[in-house]
Coordinates of C-alpha atoms in Angstrom, one line a residue:
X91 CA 0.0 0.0 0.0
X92 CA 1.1 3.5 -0.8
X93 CA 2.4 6.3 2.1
X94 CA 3.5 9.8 2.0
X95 CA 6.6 10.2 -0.7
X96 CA 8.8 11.0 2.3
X97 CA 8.2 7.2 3.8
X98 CA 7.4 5.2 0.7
X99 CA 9.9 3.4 -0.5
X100 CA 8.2 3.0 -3.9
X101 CA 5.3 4.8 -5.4
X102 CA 2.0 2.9 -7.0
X103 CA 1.4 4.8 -10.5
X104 CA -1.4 3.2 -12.4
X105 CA -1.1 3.3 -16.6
X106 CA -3.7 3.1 -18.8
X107 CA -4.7 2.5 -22.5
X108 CA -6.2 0.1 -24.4
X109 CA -2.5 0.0 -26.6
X110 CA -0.5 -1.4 -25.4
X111 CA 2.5 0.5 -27.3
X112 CA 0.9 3.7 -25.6
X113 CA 2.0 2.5 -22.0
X114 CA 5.3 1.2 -22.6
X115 CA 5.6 4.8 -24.0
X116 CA 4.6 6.3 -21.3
X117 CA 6.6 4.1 -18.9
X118 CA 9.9 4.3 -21.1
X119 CA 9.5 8.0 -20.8
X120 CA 8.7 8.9 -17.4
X121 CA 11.2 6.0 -16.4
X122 CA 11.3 4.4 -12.8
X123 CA 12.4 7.3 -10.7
X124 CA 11.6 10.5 -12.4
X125 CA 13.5 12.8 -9.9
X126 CA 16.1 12.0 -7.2
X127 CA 14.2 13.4 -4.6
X128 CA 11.3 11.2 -5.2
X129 CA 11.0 7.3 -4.5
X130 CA 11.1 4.7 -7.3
X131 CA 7.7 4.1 -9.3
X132 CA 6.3 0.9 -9.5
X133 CA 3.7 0.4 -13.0
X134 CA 0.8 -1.0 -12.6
X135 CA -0.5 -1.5 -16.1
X136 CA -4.3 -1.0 -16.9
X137 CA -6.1 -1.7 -20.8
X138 CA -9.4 -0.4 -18.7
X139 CA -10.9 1.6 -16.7
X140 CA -12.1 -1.2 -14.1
X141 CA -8.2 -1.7 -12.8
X142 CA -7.5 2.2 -12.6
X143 CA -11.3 1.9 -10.2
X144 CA -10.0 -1.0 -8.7
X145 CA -6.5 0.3 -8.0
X146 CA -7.8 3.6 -6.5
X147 CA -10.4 2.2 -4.4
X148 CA -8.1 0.6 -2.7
X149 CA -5.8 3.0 -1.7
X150 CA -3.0 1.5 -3.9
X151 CA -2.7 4.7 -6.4
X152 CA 0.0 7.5 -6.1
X153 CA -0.7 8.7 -9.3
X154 CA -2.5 7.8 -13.0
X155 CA -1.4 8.4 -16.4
X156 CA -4.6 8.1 -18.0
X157 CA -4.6 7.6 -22.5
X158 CA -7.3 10.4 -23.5
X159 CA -7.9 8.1 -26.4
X160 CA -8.1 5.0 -24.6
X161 CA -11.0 2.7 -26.2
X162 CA -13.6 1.9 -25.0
X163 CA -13.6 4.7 -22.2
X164 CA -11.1 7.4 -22.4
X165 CA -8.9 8.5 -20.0
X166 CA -10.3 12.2 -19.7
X167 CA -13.8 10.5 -18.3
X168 CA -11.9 7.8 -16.4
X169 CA -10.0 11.4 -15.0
X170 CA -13.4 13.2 -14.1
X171 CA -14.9 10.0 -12.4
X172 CA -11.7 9.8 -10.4
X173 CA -12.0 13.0 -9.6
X174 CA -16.0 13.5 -9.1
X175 CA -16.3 10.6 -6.8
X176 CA -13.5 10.3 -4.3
X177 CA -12.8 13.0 -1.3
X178 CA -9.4 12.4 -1.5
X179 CA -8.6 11.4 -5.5
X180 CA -4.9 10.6 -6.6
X181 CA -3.5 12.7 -9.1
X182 CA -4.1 12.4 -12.7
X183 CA -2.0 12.7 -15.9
X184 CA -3.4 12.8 -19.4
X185 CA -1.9 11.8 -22.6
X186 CA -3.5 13.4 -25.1
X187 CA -2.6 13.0 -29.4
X188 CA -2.9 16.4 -29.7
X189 CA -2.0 20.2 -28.3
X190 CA -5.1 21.2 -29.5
X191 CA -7.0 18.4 -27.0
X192 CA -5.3 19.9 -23.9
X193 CA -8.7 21.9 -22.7
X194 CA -10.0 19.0 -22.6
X195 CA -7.9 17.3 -20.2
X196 CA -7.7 20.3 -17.9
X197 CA -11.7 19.9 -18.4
X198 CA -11.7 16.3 -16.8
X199 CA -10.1 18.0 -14.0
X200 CA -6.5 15.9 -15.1
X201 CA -3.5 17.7 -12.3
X202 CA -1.2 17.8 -15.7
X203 CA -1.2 16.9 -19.9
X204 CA 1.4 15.6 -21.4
X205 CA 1.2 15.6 -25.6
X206 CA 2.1 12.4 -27.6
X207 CA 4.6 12.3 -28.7
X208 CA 6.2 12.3 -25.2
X209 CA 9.4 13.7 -24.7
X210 CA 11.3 12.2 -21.9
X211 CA 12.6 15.1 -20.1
X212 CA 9.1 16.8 -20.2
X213 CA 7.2 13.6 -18.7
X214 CA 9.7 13.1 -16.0
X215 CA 9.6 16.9 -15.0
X216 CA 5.5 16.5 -15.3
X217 CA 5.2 13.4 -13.0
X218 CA 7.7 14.2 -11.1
X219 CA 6.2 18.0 -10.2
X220 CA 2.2 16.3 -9.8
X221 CA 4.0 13.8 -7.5
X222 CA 5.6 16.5 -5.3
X223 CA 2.1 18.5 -5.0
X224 CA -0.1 15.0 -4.8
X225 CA 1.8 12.5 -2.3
X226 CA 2.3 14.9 0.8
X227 CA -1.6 14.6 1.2
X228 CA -2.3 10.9 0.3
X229 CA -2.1 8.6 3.2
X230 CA -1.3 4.7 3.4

């Protein structure tokens, strides 16, 4: 189970997208400790929305990097259901295809975008700066 980033010695991030090439993006990007400061990442991936619900109902999410295009529900909804239905929701990143799509992530109420295709330094920087502002509050 997850704990404050100052005690945990790894942090639960949950990724999701029907594509499968879509998460090993994301993960090969973002890689398994984004900044020194913060404690390794452990992937959970997700093709669906029922293991990102699972995941944060059980108090075993730090963070999700949710596919905007993911098939058959999308990442921005899966984001505002998150977000709409927990008092205490994990943070959420969105990948969307284009910069144009990024109003609709901040829409679904997502803590960050990140625009395909992902740039390593820039998704590091961006989980690694949601993680900062997210973990302090999320207990274990």
């Amino acid at each position: 189970m997850s704990t404050a980033a100052g005690a945990a010695a790894t942090l639960d991030v949950v990724v999701m997208s029907h594509r499968p090439e879509v998460r090993e993006a994301v993960m090969a990007a973002v890689g398994r400790r984004p900044a020194r400061d913060l404690p390794r990442l452990r992937y959970r991936e997700a093709d669906g929305i029922a293991d990102v619900l699972g995941a944060a109902d059980a108090g075993e999410l730090d963070l999700a990097v949710l596919d905007g295009e993911a098939q058959p529900t999308g990442g921005m909804g899966v984001c505002r259901q998150l977000k709409n239905e927990s008092d205490d929701p994990a943070p959420v990143i969105v990948v969307v295809r284009r910069e144009d799509d990024r109003w609709l992530a901040t829409w679904s109420q997502a803590d960050a975008v990140l625009v395909q295709p992902l740039d390593p330094v820039t998704a590091a920087r961006t989980v690694a700066d949601v993680l900062r502002a997210g973990v302090p509050a999320r207990q274990g």
